Amino acid sequence: MAANPEALERARALFQAGKQNFESGRYRESVDCLEKSAALVERGGKLGGEVQIWLVTAYEAAGQTDMAIALCEQLVRHPDVKTRKQSRRLQTILTAPRLRTRPEWLTQIPDLGGLEAANAEDQKSYAAPSRPPSSRPKPRPKPDPEPLDLSQVNTKDNSFVWISLGAIALIVAGLLWFGYA
């Protein structure tokens, strides 16, 4: 279909726009771009297969599951091996039975689309008069600790080590005596 380079370039640009729209959550725009791109490329070629696989996922995301399944059924016979494999996987997912979920299993995600505009309006209406940044007093540097006077350190032996070693020896001797008796 895309015999001339201009049509091929236009198809690639539409394909990229379709992917960007999909990744941004704009599924209807994605479907529109991908459908236009698929019309400009050779459907049996590698690029045509890629565009159509993305179109399947965009259809599903946009709530057009029947169209996604129908396109998958066509792509199962696509000349490109990679496209055939992907279409079989997607077809399995799309035709799988839906699991029932309970509301308590789900987390409701609020729509944050208008949050930036609301924040901008709030900031304008509650804007405080500008004031210079507060200058906090600098913390005082801590003095270096004084060096130890080694002449005042008690170096006299207090016999603790010898008493501990003696107690350990008695315990080991007692264990050996009662262990063999």
Coordinates of N, CA, C and O in Angstrom, one line a residue:
M1 N 0.8 -1.2 0.0 CA 0.0 0.0 0.0 C 0.9 1.3 0.0 O 0.6 2.2 -0.7
A2 N 1.9 1.3 0.9 CA 2.7 2.5 1.0 C 3.8 2.4 0.0 O 4.9 2.0 0.3
A3 N 3.5 2.8 -1.3 CA 4.5 2.7 -2.3 C 5.5 3.8 -2.3 O 6.6 3.7 -2.5
N4 N 5.0 5.0 -1.9 CA 5.9 6.2 -1.9 C 6.4 6.4 -0.5 O 5.8 6.1 0.5
P5 N 7.6 7.0 -0.5 CA 8.2 7.3 0.8 C 7.5 8.3 1.7 O 7.5 8.2 2.9
E6 N 6.7 9.2 1.1 CA 6.0 10.2 1.9 C 4.9 9.5 2.7 O 4.6 9.8 3.8
A7 N 4.2 8.5 2.0 CA 3.1 7.8 2.7 C 3.7 6.9 3.8 O 3.1 6.8 4.9
L8 N 4.9 6.3 3.6 CA 5.5 5.5 4.6 C 5.9 6.3 5.8 O 5.7 5.9 6.9
E9 N 6.5 7.5 5.5 CA 6.9 8.4 6.6 C 5.7 8.9 7.4 O 5.7 9.0 8.6
R10 N 4.6 9.2 6.7 CA 3.3 9.6 7.4 C 2.8 8.5 8.2 O 2.3 8.7 9.3
A11 N 2.9 7.2 7.7 CA 2.4 6.1 8.5 C 3.2 5.9 9.7 O 2.7 5.6 10.8
R12 N 4.6 6.0 9.6 CA 5.4 5.9 10.8 C 5.1 7.0 11.8 O 5.1 6.7 13.0
A13 N 4.9 8.2 11.4 CA 4.6 9.3 12.3 C 3.2 9.1 13.0 O 3.1 9.3 14.2
L14 N 2.2 8.6 12.3 CA 1.0 8.2 12.9 C 1.1 7.1 13.8 O 0.5 7.0 14.9
F15 N 2.0 6.1 13.5 CA 2.2 5.0 14.4 C 2.8 5.4 15.7 O 2.4 5.0 16.8
Q16 N 3.8 6.3 15.6 CA 4.4 6.9 16.9 C 3.4 7.7 17.7 O 3.4 7.6 18.9
A17 N 2.6 8.5 17.0 CA 1.6 9.2 17.7 C 0.6 8.3 18.4 O 0.1 8.6 19.5
G18 N 0.2 7.2 17.7 CA -0.7 6.2 18.3 C -0.1 5.6 19.5 O -0.8 5.4 20.5
K19 N 1.1 5.2 19.5 CA 1.8 4.6 20.6 C 1.9 5.6 21.8 O 1.6 5.3 22.9
Q20 N 2.2 6.9 21.5 CA 2.3 7.9 22.5 C 0.9 8.2 23.2 O 0.8 8.3 24.4
N21 N -0.1 8.2 22.3 CA -1.5 8.4 22.9 C -1.9 7.2 23.7 O -2.5 7.4 24.8
F22 N -1.5 6.0 23.3 CA -1.9 4.8 24.1 C -1.2 4.9 25.5 O -1.8 4.6 26.5
E23 N 0.1 5.2 25.4 CA 0.9 5.2 26.7 C 0.4 6.4 27.6 O 0.7 6.3 28.8
S24 N -0.2 7.4 27.0 CA -0.7 8.5 27.8 C -2.1 8.3 28.3 O -2.7 9.1 28.9
G25 N -2.7 7.1 27.9 CA -4.1 6.8 28.3 C -5.2 7.4 27.4 O -6.3 7.4 27.8
R26 N -4.8 8.0 26.3 CA -5.8 8.5 25.3 C -6.0 7.5 24.3 O -5.5 7.5 23.2
Y27 N -6.9 6.5 24.6 CA -7.1 5.3 23.8 C -7.8 5.6 22.5 O -7.5 5.0 21.5
R28 N -8.8 6.4 22.6 CA -9.6 6.7 21.4 C -8.7 7.4 20.3 O -8.8 7.1 19.1
E29 N -7.9 8.4 20.8 CA -7.0 9.0 19.9 C -6.0 8.0 19.3 O -5.6 8.1 18.1
S30 N -5.6 7.1 20.2 CA -4.6 6.1 19.7 C -5.2 5.2 18.6 O -4.6 4.9 17.6
V31 N -6.5 4.8 18.8 CA -7.1 4.0 17.8 C -7.2 4.7 16.5 O -6.9 4.2 15.4
D32 N -7.5 6.0 16.6 CA -7.7 6.8 15.4 C -6.3 6.9 14.6 O -6.3 6.6 13.4
C33 N -5.2 7.2 15.3 CA -3.9 7.3 14.7 C -3.5 5.9 14.1 O -2.9 5.8 13.0
L34 N -3.7 4.9 14.9 CA -3.2 3.5 14.5 C -4.0 3.0 13.3 O -3.5 2.4 12.4
E35 N -5.3 3.3 13.2 CA -6.1 2.9 12.1 C -5.7 3.7 10.8 O -5.5 3.1 9.7
K36 N -5.3 5.0 10.9 CA -4.8 5.7 9.8 C -3.5 5.2 9.4 O -3.2 5.1 8.2
S37 N -2.6 4.8 10.3 CA -1.3 4.3 10.0 C -1.5 2.9 9.3 O -0.8 2.6 8.3
A38 N -2.4 2.1 9.8 CA -2.6 0.8 9.2 C -3.1 0.9 7.7 O -2.8 0.0 6.9
A39 N -3.8 1.9 7.5 CA -4.3 2.1 6.1 C -3.2 2.5 5.1 O -3.3 2.3 3.9
L40 N -2.1 3.1 5.7 CA -1.0 3.6 4.8 C 0.1 2.6 4.6 O 0.9 2.8 3.7
V41 N 0.2 1.6 5.4 CA 1.3 0.6 5.3 C 0.7 -0.7 4.7 O -0.5 -1.0 4.7
E42 N 1.7 -1.5 4.2 CA 1.3 -2.8 3.7 C 1.0 -3.7 4.9 O 1.8 -4.0 5.8
R43 N -0.2 -4.2 5.0 CA -0.7 -4.9 6.2 C 0.1 -6.2 6.4 O 0.2 -6.7 7.5
G44 N 0.6 -6.8 5.3 CA 1.3 -8.1 5.4 C 2.8 -7.9 5.7 O 3.4 -8.9 6.0
G45 N 3.2 -6.7 5.8 CA 4.6 -6.5 6.1 C 4.9 -6.4 7.6 O 4.0 -6.5 8.5
K46 N 6.2 -6.3 8.0 CA 6.5 -6.3 9.4 C 6.0 -5.1 10.1 O 5.4 -5.2 11.2
L47 N 6.1 -3.9 9.5 CA 5.6 -2.7 10.1 C 4.1 -2.7 10.2 O 3.5 -2.3 11.2
G48 N 3.4 -3.3 9.2 CA 2.0 -3.4 9.2 C 1.5 -4.3 10.3 O 0.5 -4.1 11.0
G49 N 2.3 -5.4 10.6 CA 2.0 -6.3 11.7 C 2.1 -5.6 13.0 O 1.3 -5.7 13.9
E50 N 3.2 -4.8 13.2 CA 3.4 -4.1 14.4 C 2.3 -3.1 14.7 O 1.8 -3.0 15.8
V51 N 1.9 -2.3 13.6 CA 0.8 -1.3 13.8 C -0.5 -2.0 14.2 O -1.2 -1.6 15.1
Q52 N -0.8 -3.2 13.6 CA -2.0 -3.9 13.9 C -2.0 -4.5 15.3 O -3.1 -4.5 15.9
I53 N -0.9 -5.0 15.7 CA -0.8 -5.5 17.1 C -1.1 -4.4 18.1 O -1.8 -4.5 19.1
W54 N -0.5 -3.2 17.9 CA -0.8 -2.0 18.7 C -2.2 -1.7 18.6 O -2.9 -1.2 19.6
L55 N -2.8 -1.8 17.4 CA -4.2 -1.5 17.2 C -5.1 -2.4 18.0 O -6.1 -2.0 18.6
V56 N -4.7 -3.7 18.1 CA -5.5 -4.6 18.9 C -5.5 -4.2 20.4 O -6.6 -4.1 21.0
T57 N -4.4 -3.8 20.9 CA -4.3 -3.4 22.3 C -5.1 -2.1 22.5 O -5.7 -1.9 23.6
A58 N -5.0 -1.2 21.5 CA -5.7 0.1 21.7 C -7.2 -0.2 21.6 O -8.0 0.5 22.3
Y59 N -7.7 -1.1 20.7 CA -9.1 -1.4 20.7 C -9.6 -1.9 22.1 O -10.6 -1.5 22.6
E60 N -8.8 -2.8 22.6 CA -9.2 -3.4 23.9 C -9.2 -2.3 25.0 O -10.1 -2.3 25.8
A61 N -8.2 -1.5 25.0 CA -8.2 -0.4 26.0 C -9.3 0.6 25.8 O -9.8 1.2 26.8
A62 N -9.7 0.8 24.6 CA -10.8 1.7 24.3 C -12.2 1.1 24.5 O -13.2 1.7 24.3
G63 N -12.2 -0.2 24.9 CA -13.5 -0.8 25.2 C -14.1 -1.5 24.0 O -15.2 -1.9 24.0
Q64 N -13.4 -1.6 22.9 CA -13.8 -2.2 21.7 C -13.3 -3.6 21.5 O -12.6 -4.0 20.6
T65 N -13.6 -4.5 22.5 CA -13.1 -5.8 22.6 C -13.4 -6.7 21.3 O -12.6 -7.4 20.9
D66 N -14.7 -6.5 20.8 CA -15.0 -7.3 19.6 C -14.2 -7.0 18.4 O -13.7 -7.9 17.7
M67 N -13.8 -5.7 18.3 CA -12.9 -5.3 17.1 C -11.5 -5.9 17.4 O -10.9 -6.3 16.4
A68 N -11.1 -5.9 18.6 CA -9.8 -6.4 19.0 C -9.7 -7.9 18.7 O -8.7 -8.4 18.1
I69 N -10.7 -8.6 19.0 CA -10.7 -10.1 18.8 C -10.8 -10.4 17.3 O -10.1 -11.2 16.8
A70 N -11.6 -9.6 16.6 CA -11.7 -9.8 15.1 C -10.4 -9.6 14.4 O -10.0 -10.3 13.5
L71 N -9.7 -8.5 14.8 CA -8.4 -8.2 14.2 C -7.4 -9.3 14.6 O -6.5 -9.7 13.8
C72 N -7.4 -9.8 15.8 CA -6.5 -10.9 16.2 C -6.7 -12.1 15.4 O -5.8 -12.8 15.0
E73 N -8.0 -12.4 15.1 CA -8.3 -13.6 14.2 C -7.7 -13.4 12.9 O -7.3 -14.4 12.3
Q74 N -7.6 -12.2 12.3 CA -7.0 -12.0 11.0 C -5.4 -12.1 11.2 O -4.8 -12.7 10.3
L75 N -4.9 -11.6 12.3 CA -3.4 -11.6 12.4 C -2.8 -12.9 12.7 O -1.6 -13.1 12.6
V76 N -3.7 -13.9 13.1 CA -3.2 -15.3 13.3 C -2.6 -15.8 12.0 O -1.7 -16.7 12.1
R77 N -3.1 -15.4 10.9 CA -2.6 -15.8 9.6 C -1.6 -14.8 8.9 O -1.4 -14.9 7.7
H78 N -1.1 -13.9 9.7 CA -0.1 -12.9 9.2 C 1.2 -13.5 8.7 O 1.6 -14.5 9.3
P79 N 1.8 -13.0 7.6 CA 3.0 -13.6 7.1 C 4.2 -13.5 8.1 O 5.1 -14.4 8.1
D80 N 4.2 -12.5 8.9 CA 5.3 -12.3 9.9 C 5.2 -13.2 11.1 O 4.1 -13.2 11.8
V81 N 6.2 -14.0 11.4 CA 6.1 -15.0 12.5 C 5.9 -14.3 13.8 O 5.1 -14.7 14.7
K82 N 6.6 -13.2 14.1 CA 6.5 -12.5 15.4 C 5.1 -12.0 15.5 O 4.5 -12.1 16.6
T83 N 4.5 -11.4 14.5 CA 3.1 -10.9 14.6 C 2.1 -12.0 14.8 O 1.2 -11.9 15.6
R84 N 2.3 -13.2 14.2 CA 1.4 -14.3 14.4 C 1.5 -14.8 15.9 O 0.5 -15.0 16.5
K85 N 2.7 -14.9 16.5 CA 2.9 -15.3 17.9 C 2.2 -14.3 18.8 O 1.4 -14.7 19.7
Q86 N 2.4 -13.0 18.6 CA 1.8 -12.0 19.4 C 0.3 -12.0 19.3 O -0.4 -11.9 20.3
S87 N -0.2 -12.2 18.1 CA -1.7 -12.2 17.9 C -2.3 -13.4 18.6 O -3.4 -13.3 19.2
R88 N -1.6 -14.6 18.6 CA -2.1 -15.7 19.3 C -2.2 -15.5 20.8 O -3.2 -15.8 21.5
R89 N -1.1 -14.9 21.3 CA -1.1 -14.6 22.8 C -2.2 -13.6 23.2 O -2.9 -13.8 24.1
L90 N -2.3 -12.5 22.4 CA -3.4 -11.6 22.6 C -4.8 -12.2 22.5 O -5.7 -11.9 23.3
Q91 N -4.9 -13.0 21.5 CA -6.2 -13.7 21.3 C -6.6 -14.5 22.5 O -7.7 -14.5 23.0
T92 N -5.6 -15.3 23.0 CA -5.9 -16.1 24.2 C -6.3 -15.2 25.4 O -7.2 -15.5 26.1
I93 N -5.6 -14.1 25.6 CA -6.0 -13.2 26.7 C -7.3 -12.6 26.5 O -8.2 -12.5 27.4
L94 N -7.6 -12.1 25.2 CA -8.9 -11.4 25.0 C -10.1 -12.4 25.1 O -11.2 -11.9 25.4
T95 N -9.9 -13.6 24.7 CA -11.0 -14.6 24.8 C -11.1 -15.4 26.1 O -12.0 -16.2 26.2
A96 N -10.2 -15.1 27.0 CA -10.3 -15.8 28.3 C -11.5 -15.3 29.1 O -11.9 -14.2 28.9
P97 N -12.1 -16.2 29.9 CA -13.2 -15.8 30.7 C -12.8 -14.7 31.7 O -11.7 -14.7 32.2
R98 N -13.7 -13.8 31.9 CA -13.5 -12.7 32.8 C -13.7 -13.2 34.3 O -14.6 -13.9 34.6
L99 N -12.8 -12.8 35.1 CA -12.9 -13.2 36.5 C -13.8 -12.2 37.2 O -13.7 -11.0 36.9
R100 N -14.6 -12.7 38.1 CA -15.4 -11.8 38.9 C -14.6 -11.2 40.1 O -13.9 -11.9 40.7
T101 N -14.8 -9.9 40.3 CA -14.1 -9.3 41.4 C -15.1 -8.7 42.4 O -16.2 -8.3 41.9
R102 N -14.7 -8.6 43.6 CA -15.5 -8.0 44.6 C -15.0 -6.5 44.7 O -13.9 -6.2 44.5
P103 N -16.0 -5.6 45.1 CA -15.6 -4.2 45.2 C -14.5 -4.0 46.3 O -13.6 -3.1 46.1
E104 N -14.5 -4.8 47.3 CA -13.5 -4.6 48.4 C -12.1 -5.1 47.9 O -11.1 -4.8 48.6
W105 N -12.0 -5.8 46.8 CA -10.7 -6.2 46.3 C -10.0 -5.1 45.5 O -8.8 -5.1 45.2
L106 N -10.8 -4.1 45.1 CA -10.3 -3.0 44.2 C -10.0 -1.8 45.0 O -10.7 -1.5 46.0
T107 N -9.1 -1.0 44.5 CA -8.8 0.3 45.0 C -9.3 1.3 44.0 O -8.9 1.3 42.8
Q108 N -10.1 2.3 44.4 CA -10.6 3.3 43.6 C -9.5 4.4 43.4 O -9.0 4.9 44.4
I109 N -9.1 4.7 42.2 CA -8.1 5.7 42.0 C -8.8 7.0 41.6 O -9.5 7.0 40.6
P110 N -8.6 8.0 42.3 CA -9.3 9.3 42.0 C -8.7 9.9 40.7 O -7.6 9.7 40.3
D111 N -9.6 10.6 40.0 CA -9.2 11.3 38.8 C -8.4 12.6 39.2 O -9.0 13.5 39.8
L112 N -7.2 12.6 38.8 CA -6.3 13.8 39.1 C -6.1 14.7 37.9 O -5.2 15.5 38.0
G113 N -6.9 14.5 36.9 CA -6.8 15.3 35.7 C -6.8 16.8 35.9 O -6.1 17.6 35.4
G114 N -7.7 17.3 36.8 CA -7.9 18.7 37.0 C -7.1 19.2 38.2 O -7.3 20.4 38.6
L115 N -6.3 18.4 38.7 CA -5.6 18.8 39.9 C -4.6 20.0 39.7 O -4.6 20.9 40.6
E116 N -3.9 20.0 38.6 CA -2.9 21.1 38.4 C -3.6 22.4 38.3 O -3.2 23.5 38.8
A117 N -4.8 22.4 37.5 CA -5.5 23.7 37.4 C -6.1 24.2 38.7 O -6.0 25.4 39.0
A118 N -6.6 23.2 39.5 CA -7.2 23.6 40.8 C -6.1 24.2 41.7 O -6.3 25.1 42.4
N119 N -4.9 23.5 41.7 CA -3.8 24.0 42.5 C -3.3 25.4 42.1 O -3.0 26.2 42.9
A120 N -3.3 25.6 40.8 CA -2.9 27.0 40.3 C -3.9 28.0 40.8 O -3.5 29.1 41.2
E121 N -5.2 27.7 40.7 CA -6.2 28.7 41.2 C -6.1 28.9 42.7 O -6.3 30.0 43.2
D122 N -5.9 27.8 43.5 CA -5.8 28.0 44.9 C -4.6 28.8 45.3 O -4.6 29.6 46.2
Q123 N -3.5 28.6 44.6 CA -2.3 29.4 44.9 C -2.5 30.9 44.6 O -2.0 31.7 45.3
K124 N -3.3 31.2 43.6 CA -3.5 32.6 43.2 C -4.4 33.2 44.3 O -4.2 34.3 44.7
S125 N -5.4 32.5 44.7 CA -6.4 33.1 45.7 C -5.8 33.1 47.1 O -6.2 34.0 47.9
Y126 N -4.9 32.2 47.4 CA -4.4 32.2 48.8 C -2.9 32.7 48.8 O -2.2 32.4 49.8
A127 N -2.5 33.4 47.9 CA -1.1 33.8 47.8 C -0.8 34.8 49.0 O -1.5 35.8 49.2
A128 N 0.1 34.4 49.7 CA 0.6 35.3 50.9 C 1.5 36.3 50.3 O 2.2 36.1 49.3
P129 N 1.5 37.5 51.0 CA 2.5 38.5 50.6 C 3.9 37.9 50.7 O 4.2 37.2 51.6
S130 N 4.7 38.3 49.7 CA 6.0 37.8 49.6 C 6.8 38.4 50.8 O 6.8 39.6 51.0
R131 N 7.6 37.6 51.4 CA 8.5 38.1 52.4 C 9.9 37.4 52.2 O 10.0 36.3 51.7
P132 N 10.9 38.0 52.7 CA 12.2 37.5 52.5 C 12.3 36.2 53.3 O 11.7 36.0 54.3
P133 N 13.1 35.3 52.8 CA 13.3 34.0 53.5 C 13.9 34.3 54.9 O 14.7 35.1 55.1
S134 N 13.4 33.5 55.8 CA 13.8 33.7 57.2 C 15.2 33.2 57.4 O 15.7 32.3 56.8
S135 N 16.0 34.1 58.1 CA 17.4 33.7 58.4 C 17.5 33.1 59.7 O 17.2 33.7 60.7
R136 N 17.8 31.9 59.7 CA 18.0 31.1 61.0 C 19.4 31.3 61.5 O 20.3 31.4 60.7
P137 N 19.5 31.4 62.8 CA 20.9 31.6 63.3 C 21.7 30.3 63.0 O 21.2 29.2 63.1
K138 N 22.9 30.5 62.7 CA 23.8 29.4 62.4 C 24.1 28.7 63.7 O 24.3 29.3 64.8
P139 N 24.1 27.4 63.7 CA 24.5 26.6 64.9 C 25.9 26.9 65.3 O 26.8 27.0 64.5
R140 N 26.1 26.9 66.6 CA 27.5 27.1 67.1 C 28.3 25.9 66.9 O 27.8 24.7 67.1
P141 N 29.5 26.0 66.5 CA 30.4 24.8 66.3 C 30.7 24.2 67.7 O 30.9 24.9 68.7
K142 N 30.7 22.9 67.7 CA 31.0 22.2 69.0 C 32.5 22.2 69.2 O 33.3 22.0 68.2
P143 N 32.9 22.4 70.4 CA 34.4 22.5 70.7 C 34.9 21.0 70.6 O 34.2 20.1 70.9
D144 N 36.2 20.9 70.2 CA 36.8 19.6 70.1 C 37.0 19.1 71.6 O 37.3 19.9 72.5
P145 N 36.9 17.8 71.8 CA 37.1 17.3 73.1 C 38.5 17.4 73.5 O 39.4 17.3 72.7
E146 N 38.7 17.6 74.8 CA 40.1 17.8 75.3 C 40.8 16.4 75.3 O 40.2 15.4 75.5
P147 N 42.1 16.4 75.0 CA 42.8 15.1 75.0 C 42.9 14.6 76.4 O 43.0 15.3 77.3
L148 N 43.0 13.2 76.5 CA 43.1 12.6 77.8 C 44.5 12.7 78.3 O 45.5 12.6 77.6
D149 N 44.6 12.9 79.6 CA 45.9 12.9 80.3 C 46.2 11.5 80.7 O 45.6 11.0 81.6
L150 N 47.1 10.8 80.0 CA 47.4 9.4 80.3 C 48.1 9.2 81.7 O 48.0 8.1 82.2
S151 N 48.6 10.3 82.3 CA 49.2 10.1 83.6 C 48.1 9.9 84.7 O 48.3 9.4 85.8
Q152 N 46.8 10.2 84.3 CA 45.7 10.1 85.3 C 44.9 8.8 85.1 O 44.0 8.5 85.8
V153 N 45.3 8.0 84.1 CA 44.6 6.7 83.8 C 45.1 5.7 84.7 O 46.3 5.5 84.9
N154 N 44.1 4.9 85.4 CA 44.5 3.8 86.3 C 44.9 2.6 85.5 O 44.1 2.0 84.8
T155 N 46.2 2.3 85.7 CA 46.7 1.1 84.9 C 47.0 0.0 85.9 O 47.7 -1.0 85.5
K156 N 46.6 0.1 87.1 CA 46.9 -1.0 88.1 C 46.0 -2.2 87.8 O 44.8 -2.1 87.4
D157 N 46.5 -3.4 88.0 CA 45.8 -4.6 87.7 C 44.8 -4.8 88.8 O 45.1 -4.8 90.0
N158 N 43.5 -5.1 88.5 CA 42.5 -5.2 89.5 C 42.1 -6.7 89.7 O 41.1 -7.0 90.3
S159 N 42.8 -7.6 89.1 CA 42.7 -9.1 89.3 C 41.4 -9.6 88.7 O 41.1 -10.8 88.9
F160 N 40.6 -8.9 88.0 CA 39.3 -9.4 87.4 C 39.6 -10.5 86.4 O 38.9 -11.5 86.4
V161 N 40.6 -10.3 85.6 CA 40.9 -11.3 84.6 C 41.3 -12.6 85.2 O 40.8 -13.7 84.8
W162 N 42.1 -12.6 86.2 CA 42.5 -13.8 86.9 C 41.4 -14.5 87.6 O 41.3 -15.8 87.5
I163 N 40.5 -13.8 88.2 CA 39.4 -14.4 88.9 C 38.4 -15.0 87.8 O 37.9 -16.1 88.0
S164 N 38.2 -14.3 86.7 CA 37.4 -14.9 85.6 C 37.9 -16.2 85.0 O 37.2 -17.1 84.8
L165 N 39.2 -16.2 84.8 CA 39.9 -17.4 84.2 C 39.8 -18.5 85.2 O 39.6 -19.7 84.9
G166 N 39.9 -18.2 86.5 CA 39.8 -19.3 87.5 C 38.4 -19.8 87.6 O 38.2 -21.1 87.7
A167 N 37.4 -19.0 87.5 CA 36.0 -19.5 87.5 C 35.8 -20.3 86.3 O 35.1 -21.4 86.4
I168 N 36.2 -20.0 85.2 CA 36.0 -20.8 84.0 C 36.7 -22.1 84.1 O 36.1 -23.2 83.7
A169 N 37.9 -22.1 84.6 CA 38.6 -23.4 84.8 C 37.9 -24.3 85.8 O 37.8 -25.5 85.5
L170 N 37.3 -23.8 86.9 CA 36.5 -24.6 87.8 C 35.3 -25.2 87.1 O 34.9 -26.3 87.3
I171 N 34.6 -24.4 86.3 CA 33.4 -24.9 85.6 C 33.8 -26.0 84.7 O 33.1 -27.0 84.6
V172 N 34.8 -25.8 83.9 CA 35.2 -26.8 82.9 C 35.7 -28.1 83.7 O 35.3 -29.2 83.3
A173 N 36.4 -28.0 84.8 CA 36.8 -29.1 85.5 C 35.6 -29.8 86.1 O 35.5 -31.1 86.1
G174 N 34.6 -29.1 86.6 CA 33.4 -29.7 87.1 C 32.6 -30.5 86.1 O 32.1 -31.6 86.3
L175 N 32.5 -29.9 84.9 CA 31.8 -30.6 83.8 C 32.6 -31.9 83.4 O 31.9 -32.9 83.1
L176 N 33.9 -31.8 83.3 CA 34.6 -33.0 83.0 C 34.5 -34.1 84.1 O 34.4 -35.3 83.8
W177 N 34.5 -33.7 85.3 CA 34.4 -34.6 86.5 C 33.1 -35.3 86.5 O 33.0 -36.5 86.5
F178 N 32.0 -34.5 86.3 CA 30.7 -35.1 86.4 C 30.3 -35.8 85.1 O 29.4 -36.6 85.1
G179 N 30.9 -35.4 84.0 CA 30.6 -36.0 82.7 C 31.2 -37.4 82.6 O 30.6 -38.2 81.9
Y180 N 32.3 -37.7 83.2 CA 32.9 -39.0 83.1 C 32.6 -39.9 84.3 O 32.9 -41.1 84.3
A181 N 32.0 -39.4 85.3 CA 31.7 -40.2 86.5 C 30.5 -41.0 86.4 O 29.6 -41.0 85.6

